[in-house]
XYZ file of C-alpha atoms in Angstrom:
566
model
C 5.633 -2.803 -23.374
C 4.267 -6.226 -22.979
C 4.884 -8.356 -26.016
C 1.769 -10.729 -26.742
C 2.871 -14.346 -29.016
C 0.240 -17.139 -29.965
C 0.263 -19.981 -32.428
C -3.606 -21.288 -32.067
C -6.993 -20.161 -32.160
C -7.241 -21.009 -28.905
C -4.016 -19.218 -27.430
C -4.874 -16.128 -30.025
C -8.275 -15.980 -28.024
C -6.653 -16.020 -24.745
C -4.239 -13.454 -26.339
C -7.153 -11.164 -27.511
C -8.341 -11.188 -24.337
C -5.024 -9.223 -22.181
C -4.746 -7.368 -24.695
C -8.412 -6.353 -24.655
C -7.635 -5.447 -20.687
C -4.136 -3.650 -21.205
C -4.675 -1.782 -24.541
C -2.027 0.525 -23.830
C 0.340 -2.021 -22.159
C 0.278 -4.687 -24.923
C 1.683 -5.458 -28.732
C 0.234 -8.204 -30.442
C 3.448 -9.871 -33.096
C 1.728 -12.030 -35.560
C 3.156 -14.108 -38.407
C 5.850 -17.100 -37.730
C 6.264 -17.793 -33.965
C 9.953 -17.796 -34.131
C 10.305 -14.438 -35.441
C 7.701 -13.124 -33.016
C 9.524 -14.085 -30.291
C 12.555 -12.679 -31.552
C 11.356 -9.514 -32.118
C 9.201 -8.698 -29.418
C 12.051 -10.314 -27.061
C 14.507 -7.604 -27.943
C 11.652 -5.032 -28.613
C 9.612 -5.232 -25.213
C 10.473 -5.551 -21.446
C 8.339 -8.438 -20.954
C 6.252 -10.785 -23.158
C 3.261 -13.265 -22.581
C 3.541 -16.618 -24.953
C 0.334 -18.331 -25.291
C 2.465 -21.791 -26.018
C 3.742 -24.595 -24.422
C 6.574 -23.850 -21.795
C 8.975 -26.567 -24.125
C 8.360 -24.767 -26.950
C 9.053 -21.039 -25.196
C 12.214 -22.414 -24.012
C 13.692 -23.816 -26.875
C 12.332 -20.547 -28.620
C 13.866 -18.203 -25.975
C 17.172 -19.679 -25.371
C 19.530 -18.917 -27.842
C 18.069 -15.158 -27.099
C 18.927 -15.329 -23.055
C 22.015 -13.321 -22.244
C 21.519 -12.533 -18.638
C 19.574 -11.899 -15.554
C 20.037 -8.083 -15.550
C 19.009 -7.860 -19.096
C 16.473 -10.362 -20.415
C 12.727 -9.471 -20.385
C 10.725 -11.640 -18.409
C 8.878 -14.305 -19.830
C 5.114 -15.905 -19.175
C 3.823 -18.407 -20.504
C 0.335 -19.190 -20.633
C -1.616 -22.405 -21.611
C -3.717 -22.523 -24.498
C -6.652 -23.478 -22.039
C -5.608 -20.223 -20.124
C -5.144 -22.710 -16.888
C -1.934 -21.627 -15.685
C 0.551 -18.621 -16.072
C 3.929 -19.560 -15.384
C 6.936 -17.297 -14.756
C 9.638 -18.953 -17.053
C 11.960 -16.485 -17.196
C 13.215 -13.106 -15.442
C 11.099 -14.037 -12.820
C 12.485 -10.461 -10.436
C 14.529 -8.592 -12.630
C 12.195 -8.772 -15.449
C 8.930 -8.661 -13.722
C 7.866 -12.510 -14.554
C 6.244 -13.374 -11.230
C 4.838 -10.084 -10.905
C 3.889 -10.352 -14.975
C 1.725 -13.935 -14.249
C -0.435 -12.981 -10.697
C -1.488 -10.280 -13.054
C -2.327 -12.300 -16.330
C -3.791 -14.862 -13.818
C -6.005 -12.113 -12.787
C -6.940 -11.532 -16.040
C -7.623 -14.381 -17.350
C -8.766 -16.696 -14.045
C -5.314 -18.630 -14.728
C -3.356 -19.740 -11.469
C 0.092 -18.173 -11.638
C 3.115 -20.120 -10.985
C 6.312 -18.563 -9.467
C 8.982 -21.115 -8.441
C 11.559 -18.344 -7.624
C 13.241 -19.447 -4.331
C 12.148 -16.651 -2.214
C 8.340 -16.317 -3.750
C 7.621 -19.952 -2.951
C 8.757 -19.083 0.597
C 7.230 -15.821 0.851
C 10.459 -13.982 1.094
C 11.006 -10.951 -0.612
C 13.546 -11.330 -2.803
C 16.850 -8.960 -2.138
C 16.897 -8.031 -5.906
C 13.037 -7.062 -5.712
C 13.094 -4.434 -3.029
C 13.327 -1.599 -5.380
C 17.112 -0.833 -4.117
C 20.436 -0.768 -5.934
C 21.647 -4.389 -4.868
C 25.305 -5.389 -4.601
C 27.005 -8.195 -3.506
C 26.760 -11.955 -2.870
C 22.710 -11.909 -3.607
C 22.442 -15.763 -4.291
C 24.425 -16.679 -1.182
C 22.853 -14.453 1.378
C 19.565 -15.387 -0.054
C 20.234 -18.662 0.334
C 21.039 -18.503 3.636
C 17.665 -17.007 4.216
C 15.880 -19.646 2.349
C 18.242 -22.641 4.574
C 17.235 -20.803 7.880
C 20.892 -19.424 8.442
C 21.693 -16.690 10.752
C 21.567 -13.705 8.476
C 22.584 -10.321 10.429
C 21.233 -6.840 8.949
C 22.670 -4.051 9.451
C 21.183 -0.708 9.072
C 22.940 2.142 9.020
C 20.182 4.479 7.900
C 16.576 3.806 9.146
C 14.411 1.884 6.262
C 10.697 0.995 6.099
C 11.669 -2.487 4.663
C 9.444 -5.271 4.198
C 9.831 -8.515 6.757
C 13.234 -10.255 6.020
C 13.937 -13.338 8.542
C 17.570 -11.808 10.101
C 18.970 -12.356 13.531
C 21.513 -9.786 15.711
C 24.656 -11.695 14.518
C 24.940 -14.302 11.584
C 28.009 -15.839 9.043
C 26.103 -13.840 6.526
C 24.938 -10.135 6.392
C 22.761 -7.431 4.569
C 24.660 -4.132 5.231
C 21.740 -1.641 4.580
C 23.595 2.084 3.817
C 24.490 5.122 1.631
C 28.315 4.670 2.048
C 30.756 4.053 -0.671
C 31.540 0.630 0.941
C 32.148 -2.496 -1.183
C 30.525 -5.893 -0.116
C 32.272 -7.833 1.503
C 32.097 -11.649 1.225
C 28.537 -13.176 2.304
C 27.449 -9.675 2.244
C 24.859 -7.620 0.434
C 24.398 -4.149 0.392
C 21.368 -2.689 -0.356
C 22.063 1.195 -1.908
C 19.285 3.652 0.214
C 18.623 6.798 -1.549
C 19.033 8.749 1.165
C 21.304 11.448 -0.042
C 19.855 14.763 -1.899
C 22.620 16.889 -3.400
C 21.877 20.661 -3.309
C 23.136 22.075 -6.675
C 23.629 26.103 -7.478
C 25.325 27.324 -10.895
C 26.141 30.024 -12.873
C 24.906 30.614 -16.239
C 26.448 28.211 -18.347
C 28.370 26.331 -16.100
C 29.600 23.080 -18.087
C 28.369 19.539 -16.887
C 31.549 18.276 -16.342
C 32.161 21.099 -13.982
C 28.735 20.329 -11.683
C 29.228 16.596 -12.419
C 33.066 16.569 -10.821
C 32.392 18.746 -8.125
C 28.557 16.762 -6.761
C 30.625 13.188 -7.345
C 33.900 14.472 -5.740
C 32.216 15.899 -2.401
C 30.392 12.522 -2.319
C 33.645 10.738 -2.713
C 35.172 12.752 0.099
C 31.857 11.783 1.870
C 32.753 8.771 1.470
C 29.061 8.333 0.370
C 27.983 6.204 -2.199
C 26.356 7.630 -5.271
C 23.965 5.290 -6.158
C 22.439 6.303 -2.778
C 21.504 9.886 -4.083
C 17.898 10.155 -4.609
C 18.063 13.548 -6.460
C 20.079 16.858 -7.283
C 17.800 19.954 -5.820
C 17.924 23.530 -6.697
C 16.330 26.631 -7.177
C 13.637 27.130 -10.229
C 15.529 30.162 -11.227
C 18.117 27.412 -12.566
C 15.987 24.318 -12.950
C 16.425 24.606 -16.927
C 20.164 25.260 -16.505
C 22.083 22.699 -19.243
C 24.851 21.681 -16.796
C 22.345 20.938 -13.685
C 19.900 19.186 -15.854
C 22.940 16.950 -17.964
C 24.258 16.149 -14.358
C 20.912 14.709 -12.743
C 20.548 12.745 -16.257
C 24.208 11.340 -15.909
C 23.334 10.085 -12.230
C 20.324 8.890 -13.472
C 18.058 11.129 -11.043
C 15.099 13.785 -11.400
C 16.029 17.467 -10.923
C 13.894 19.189 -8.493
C 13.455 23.139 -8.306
C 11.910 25.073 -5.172
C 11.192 28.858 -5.690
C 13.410 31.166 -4.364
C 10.787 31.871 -1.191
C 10.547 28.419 -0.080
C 14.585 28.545 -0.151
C 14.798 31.665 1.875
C 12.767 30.267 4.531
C 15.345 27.554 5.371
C 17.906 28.456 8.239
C 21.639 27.487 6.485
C 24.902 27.971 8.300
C 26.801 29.335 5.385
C 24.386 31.919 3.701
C 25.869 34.255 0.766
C 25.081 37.722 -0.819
C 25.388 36.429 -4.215
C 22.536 33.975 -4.503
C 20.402 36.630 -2.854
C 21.007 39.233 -5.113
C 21.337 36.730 -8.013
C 18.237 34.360 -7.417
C 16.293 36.068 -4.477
C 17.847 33.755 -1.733
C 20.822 33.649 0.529
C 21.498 30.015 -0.424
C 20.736 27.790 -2.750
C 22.423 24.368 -2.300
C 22.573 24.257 1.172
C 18.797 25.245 1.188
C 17.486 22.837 -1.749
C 19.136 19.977 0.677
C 18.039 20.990 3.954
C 14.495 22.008 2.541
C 12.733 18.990 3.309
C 14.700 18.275 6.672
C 17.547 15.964 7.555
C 21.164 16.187 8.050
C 23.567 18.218 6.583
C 26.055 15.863 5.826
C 28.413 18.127 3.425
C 28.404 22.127 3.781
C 27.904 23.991 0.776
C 31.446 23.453 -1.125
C 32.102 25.169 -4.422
C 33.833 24.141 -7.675
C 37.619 24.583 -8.667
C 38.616 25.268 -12.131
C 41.723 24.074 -14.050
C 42.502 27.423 -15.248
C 42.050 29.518 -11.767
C 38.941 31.143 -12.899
C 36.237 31.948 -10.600
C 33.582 28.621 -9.142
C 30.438 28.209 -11.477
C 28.998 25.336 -9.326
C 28.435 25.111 -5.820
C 26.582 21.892 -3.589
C 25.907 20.720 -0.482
C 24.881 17.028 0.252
C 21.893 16.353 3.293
C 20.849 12.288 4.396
C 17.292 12.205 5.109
C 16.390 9.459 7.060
C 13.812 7.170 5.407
C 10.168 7.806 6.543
C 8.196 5.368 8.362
C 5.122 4.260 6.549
C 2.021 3.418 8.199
C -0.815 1.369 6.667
C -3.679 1.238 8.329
C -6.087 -1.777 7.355
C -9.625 -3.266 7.226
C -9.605 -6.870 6.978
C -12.917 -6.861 6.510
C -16.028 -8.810 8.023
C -14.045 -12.122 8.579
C -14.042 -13.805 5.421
C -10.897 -14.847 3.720
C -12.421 -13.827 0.184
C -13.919 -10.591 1.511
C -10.142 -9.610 2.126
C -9.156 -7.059 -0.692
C -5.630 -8.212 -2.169
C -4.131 -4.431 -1.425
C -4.979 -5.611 2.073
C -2.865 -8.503 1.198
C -0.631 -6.689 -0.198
C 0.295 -4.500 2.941
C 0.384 -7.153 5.174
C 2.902 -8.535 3.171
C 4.480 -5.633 3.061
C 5.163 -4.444 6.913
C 7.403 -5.619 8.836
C 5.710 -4.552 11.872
C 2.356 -5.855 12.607
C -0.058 -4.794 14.984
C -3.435 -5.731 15.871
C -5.559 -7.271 18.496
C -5.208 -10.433 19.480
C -8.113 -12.595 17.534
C -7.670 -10.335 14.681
C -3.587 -11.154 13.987
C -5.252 -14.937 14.321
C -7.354 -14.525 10.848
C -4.161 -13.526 8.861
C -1.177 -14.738 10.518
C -0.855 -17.349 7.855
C -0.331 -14.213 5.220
C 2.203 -12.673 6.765
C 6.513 -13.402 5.741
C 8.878 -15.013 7.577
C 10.577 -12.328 9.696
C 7.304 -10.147 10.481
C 7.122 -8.451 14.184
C 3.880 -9.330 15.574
C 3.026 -6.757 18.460
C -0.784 -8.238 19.645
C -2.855 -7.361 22.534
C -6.264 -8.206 23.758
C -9.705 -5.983 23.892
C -9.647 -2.685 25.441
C -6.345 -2.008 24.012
C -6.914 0.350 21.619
C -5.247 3.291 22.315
C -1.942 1.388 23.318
C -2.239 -0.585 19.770
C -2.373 3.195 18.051
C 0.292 4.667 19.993
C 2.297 1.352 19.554
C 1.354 1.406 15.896
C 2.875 4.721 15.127
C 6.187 4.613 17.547
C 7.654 1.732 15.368
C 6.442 3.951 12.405
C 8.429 6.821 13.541
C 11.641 4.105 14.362
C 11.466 3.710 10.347
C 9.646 0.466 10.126
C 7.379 -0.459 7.583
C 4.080 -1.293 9.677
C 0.331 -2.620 9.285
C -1.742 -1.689 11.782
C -5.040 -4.138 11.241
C -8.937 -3.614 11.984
C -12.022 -5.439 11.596
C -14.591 -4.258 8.744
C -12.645 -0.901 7.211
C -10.373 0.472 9.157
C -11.475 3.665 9.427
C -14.960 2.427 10.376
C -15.771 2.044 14.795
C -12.074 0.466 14.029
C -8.182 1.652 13.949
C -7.462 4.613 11.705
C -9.360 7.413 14.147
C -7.024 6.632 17.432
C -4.023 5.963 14.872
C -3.912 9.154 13.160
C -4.935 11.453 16.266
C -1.619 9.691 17.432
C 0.710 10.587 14.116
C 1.998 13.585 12.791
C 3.297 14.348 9.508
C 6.712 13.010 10.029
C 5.501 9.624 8.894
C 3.885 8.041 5.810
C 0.588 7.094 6.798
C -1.719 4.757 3.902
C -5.557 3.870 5.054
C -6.410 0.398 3.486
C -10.401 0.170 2.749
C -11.989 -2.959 3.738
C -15.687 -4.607 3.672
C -17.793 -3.168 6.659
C -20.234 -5.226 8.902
C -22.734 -3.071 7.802
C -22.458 -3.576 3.797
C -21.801 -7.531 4.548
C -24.983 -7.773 6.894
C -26.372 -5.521 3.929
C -25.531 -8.217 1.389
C -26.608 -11.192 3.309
C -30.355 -9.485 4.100
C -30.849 -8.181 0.420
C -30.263 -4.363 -0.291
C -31.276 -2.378 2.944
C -29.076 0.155 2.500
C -30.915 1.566 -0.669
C -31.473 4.608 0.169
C -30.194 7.283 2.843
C -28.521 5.351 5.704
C -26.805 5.584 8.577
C -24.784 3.513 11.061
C -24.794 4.007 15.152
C -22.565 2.127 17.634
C -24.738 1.493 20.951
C -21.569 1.228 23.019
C -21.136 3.870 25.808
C -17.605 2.911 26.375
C -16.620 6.210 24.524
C -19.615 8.245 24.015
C -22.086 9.389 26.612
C -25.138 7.526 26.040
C -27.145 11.306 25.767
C -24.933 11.836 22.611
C -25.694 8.396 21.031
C -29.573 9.037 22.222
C -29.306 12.144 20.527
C -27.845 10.494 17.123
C -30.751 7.824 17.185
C -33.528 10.349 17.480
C -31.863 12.185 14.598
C -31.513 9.142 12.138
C -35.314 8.451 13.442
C -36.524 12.007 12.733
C -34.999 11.998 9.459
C -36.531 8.519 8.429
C -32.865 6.990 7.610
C -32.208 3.454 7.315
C -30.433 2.633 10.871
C -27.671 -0.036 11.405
C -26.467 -0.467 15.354
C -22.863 -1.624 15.946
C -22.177 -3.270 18.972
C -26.243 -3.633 20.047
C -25.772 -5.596 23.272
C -23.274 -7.099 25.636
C -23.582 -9.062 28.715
C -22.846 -5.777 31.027
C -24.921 -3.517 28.285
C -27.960 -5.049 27.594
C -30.267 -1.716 27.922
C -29.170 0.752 25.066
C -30.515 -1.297 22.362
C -34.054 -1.297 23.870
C -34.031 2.313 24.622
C -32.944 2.397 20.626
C -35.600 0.636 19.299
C -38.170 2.269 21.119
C -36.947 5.551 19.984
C -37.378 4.513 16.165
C -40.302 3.089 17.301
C -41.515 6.458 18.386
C -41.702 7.235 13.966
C -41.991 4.179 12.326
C -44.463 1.275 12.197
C -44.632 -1.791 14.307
C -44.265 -3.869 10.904
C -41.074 -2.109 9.718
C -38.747 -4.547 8.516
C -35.570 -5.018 10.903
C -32.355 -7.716 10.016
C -30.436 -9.190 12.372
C -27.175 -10.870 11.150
C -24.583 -12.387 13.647
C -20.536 -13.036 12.102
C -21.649 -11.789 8.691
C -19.452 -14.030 6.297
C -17.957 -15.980 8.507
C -18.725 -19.595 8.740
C -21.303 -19.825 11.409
C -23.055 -17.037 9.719
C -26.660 -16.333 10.996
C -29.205 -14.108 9.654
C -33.105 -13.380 10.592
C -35.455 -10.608 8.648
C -38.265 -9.755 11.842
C -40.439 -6.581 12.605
C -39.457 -3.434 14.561
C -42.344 -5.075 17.486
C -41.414 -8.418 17.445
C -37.556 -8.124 17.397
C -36.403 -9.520 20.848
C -33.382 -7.495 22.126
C -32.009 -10.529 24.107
C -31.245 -12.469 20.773
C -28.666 -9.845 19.805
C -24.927 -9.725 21.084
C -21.771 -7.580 20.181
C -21.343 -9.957 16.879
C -24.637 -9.002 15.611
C -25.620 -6.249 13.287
C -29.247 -5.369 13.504
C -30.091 -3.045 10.657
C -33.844 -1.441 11.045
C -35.385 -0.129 8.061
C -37.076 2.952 7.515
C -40.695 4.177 6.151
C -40.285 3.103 2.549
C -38.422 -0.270 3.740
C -40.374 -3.726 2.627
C -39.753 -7.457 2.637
C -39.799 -8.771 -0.784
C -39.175 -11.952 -1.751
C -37.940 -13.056 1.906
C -35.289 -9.903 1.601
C -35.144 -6.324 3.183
C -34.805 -4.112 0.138
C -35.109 -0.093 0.932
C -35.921 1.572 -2.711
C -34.225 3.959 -4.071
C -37.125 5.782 -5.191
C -35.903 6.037 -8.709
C -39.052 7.847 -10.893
C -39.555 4.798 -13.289
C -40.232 3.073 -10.331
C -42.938 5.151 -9.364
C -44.282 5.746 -12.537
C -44.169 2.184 -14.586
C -47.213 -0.436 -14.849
C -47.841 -3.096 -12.757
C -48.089 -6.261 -15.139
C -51.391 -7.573 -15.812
């Protein structure tokens, strides 16, 4: 819960406002200042004070007692200018706490954390246990020190600035190893325990035996990522205290899924029991990886039989693939998940004049794999190799992604043993749309002219479709210097069904600073003003120029029906 403190009219307003936008996020503490902050400090996980950062701080700091444990702490102008993380900027949430209220509110957010100012992810923020000397090797990032990393476990990590060898090191791993000095280790939870009981067995009995074949292991558990069994026993007391004690989920697979999976130490009593021939070994192995500790049953003080068996599998971490539109060229046309997932990856790779638009968005550290036109296929195949290494990568298109762009080649290329995210972006065709007035109306659809991949009979064939069924057409890539024909056969085809006078727009680098747009006639367009940056979008039968724009109605009935004004 978000805690939400004002003193003035003016803050209360601003107040009303996020609160307003996060109904179900927010609590509004009224009456004395002082005692609002007080309670809704030790009451919420982060609060929003619409004050002046002197008086938050004074308020707030007999209340600080550390950085694993405050709430993080915004404050906000009373002319809802600026959001500033004061306090808890990563562990509780601040910076992430004021780009949202700045959203919000049109405030500018300001983060003065270290790593944020930088555009380094911070080691704390990376959503993995952290031990270790975090300030120095973070420093040592921030001073341009060798920092060495160390992965021991592949890890789709975001971008983090580290060389082969350094004084200082991020050890990333699922053993029980302690940090040494100018070390860090980040925890992966890699490990998933396989858990089997019998009715009734006691917590401390499944809670001894998963820590104690960890231990032997010598794996770390902070690095388990959850206990696994079969839904026969996913209600069992002991299994469910044990997961709660580690501080994991519980996850149950029927007993079919379970039989499916090929174990080396398979058992008559879980089939007759449960319906399977193993349960641990099978609730670890079920989702691939290795089996790092066979199945290995409890022993009892007092010599009576096992009630608890396990078995302990590392799985790898899964590459993750975004895929992502930047859009028609224009920084503000860039969505901020796009953003986002640049910031994100590790890996980026795009073509050449496309890496050129955003390079100043990516972190320090970022693998930039670039190559020029034509390279398509390579940039997929390239895309989702590093993928399957483990890496965390964006893969970048013009317009949306999955639009005459990146995604198709990409994800004929991949197969299910990645994680593969498609990023939407702006399209040439809706920002040509938006520059020429509202073409796209009604029924439309778009057409690339280029033969490179498709036989020009098959694109012929699309065009007298789209003409035949009176669509609104928009042509990507109309015309190069060694294709200058298609485009002319296009037109004449539409011509063949619509009227000389239909209304055609031609837009060149929609968005882009040397924008250009015309609004002409299906007779008098001249193909040799076009080129592979143009969009030419050609209306259809109910198309008109109003106004000095191309607007295609929608043919709502009110439309049809309603008075002309006298």
């Amino acid at each position: 819960m978000i805690g939400l403190i004002s003193a003035t009219a003016a803050g209360a307003a601003a107040r009303d406002r996020l609160a307003a936008a996060w109904p179900d996020r927010t609590r509004v503490y009224d009456g004395p200042v002082g005692d609002a902050v007080r309670a809704a400090f030790a009451e919420c996980e982060r609060l929003v004070c619409f004050l002046a950062t002197g008086a938050v701080v004074r308020l707030v700091a007999p209340l600080l007692g550390g950085k694993a444990s405050d709430p993080g702490v915004v404050c906000v102008d009373e002319g809802g200018r600026f959001a500033v993380s004061l306090v808890g900027g990563h562990g509780g949430g601040a910076n992430e706490l004021a780009v949202a209220v700045g959203e919000v509110l049109g405030a500018e957010p300001v983060v003065t954390t270290a790593t944020d100012a930088v555009g380094l992810p911070g080691l704390d923020t990376l959503g993995l246990p952290v031990e270790g000397d975090v300030a120095g090797v973070s420093r040592a990032l921030l001073d341009g020190e060798p920092v060495a990393l160390e992965a021991e476990v592949p890890w789709p990590l975001p971008p983090l600035p580290v060389a082969e060898r350094g004084s200082y090191t991020v050890r990333v791993t699922d053993r029980a190893v302690e940090p040494g000095g100018r070390e860090v280790v980040l925890r992966l939870p890699s490990l998933v325990v396989g858990v089997g009981a019998s009715r009734g067995a006691p917590v401390e009995e499944v809670l001894g035996l998963v820590e104690g074949a960890l231990r032997d292991a010598g794996l770390s558990a902070r690095s388990v990522s959850c206990l696994a069994t079969v839904d026969a026993k996913a209600e069992e007391p002991g299994l469910v205290a044990a997961a709660g004690r580690l501080g994991v989920p519980l996850v149950a697979h029927s007993a079919e899924e379970l039989a499916t999976v090929d174990v080396p130490n398979p058992s008559a009593a879980p089939l007759a029991a449960v319906g399977t021939p193993s349960v641990a070994e099978a609730a670890a192995l079920l989702g691939g990886g290795e089996l790092v500790v066979p199945k290995r049953k409890s022993e009892r003080a007092d010599g009576r039989p096992a009630m608890a068996t396990c078995a302990v599998v590392r799985r790898p971490g899964r590459g993750r693939l975004a895929v992502v539109g930047l859009g028609p060229g224009a920084r503000d046309l860039l969505t901020p998940r796009a953003k986002a997932e640049l910031r994100r990856a590790s890996v980026l790779v795009g073509l050449d004049q496309y890496v050129d638009q955003i390079r100043d968005l990516l972190r320090p550290g970022t693998r930039v794999l670039e190559s020029g036109l034509g390279a398509e296929e390579e940039r997929a195949r390239t895309a989702v190799a590093e993928a399957r290494r483990g890496h965390a990568v964006a893969l970048i298109g013009s317009g949306d992604a999955g639009v005459y762009a990146m995604a198709s080649p990409a994800l004929a290329e991949a197969s299910d043993d990645i994680d593969v995210v498609g990023v939407p972006g702006v399209t040439a065709a809706l920002a040509a749309g938006a520059v020429l007035g509202a073409p796209l109306g009604h029924d439309h659809v778009s057409i690339s002219l280029s033969d490179l991949h498709t036989p020009w009979e098959v694109i012929e064939r699309r065009v007298r479709a789209a003409a035949e069924a009176d669509l609104v057409v928009t042509f990507y890539n109309p015309r190069s210097r060694g294709r200058d024909w298609q485009l002319p056969e296009a037109l004449a085809i539409l011509a063949g069904h619509r009227e000389p006078t239909t209304p055609v727009g031609v837009v060149r680098n929609a968005s882009r600073p040397d924008e250009s747009s015309r609004l002409t006639t299906l007779a008098a367009l001249d193909p040799a003003t076009v080129d592979m940056m143009t969009v030419v979008t050609v209306g259809n039968t109910a198309t008109r120029e109003i106004a000095g724009r191309m607007v295609t109605p929608r043919g709502y009935r009110w439309q049809e029906t309603r008075e002309e004004p006298k």
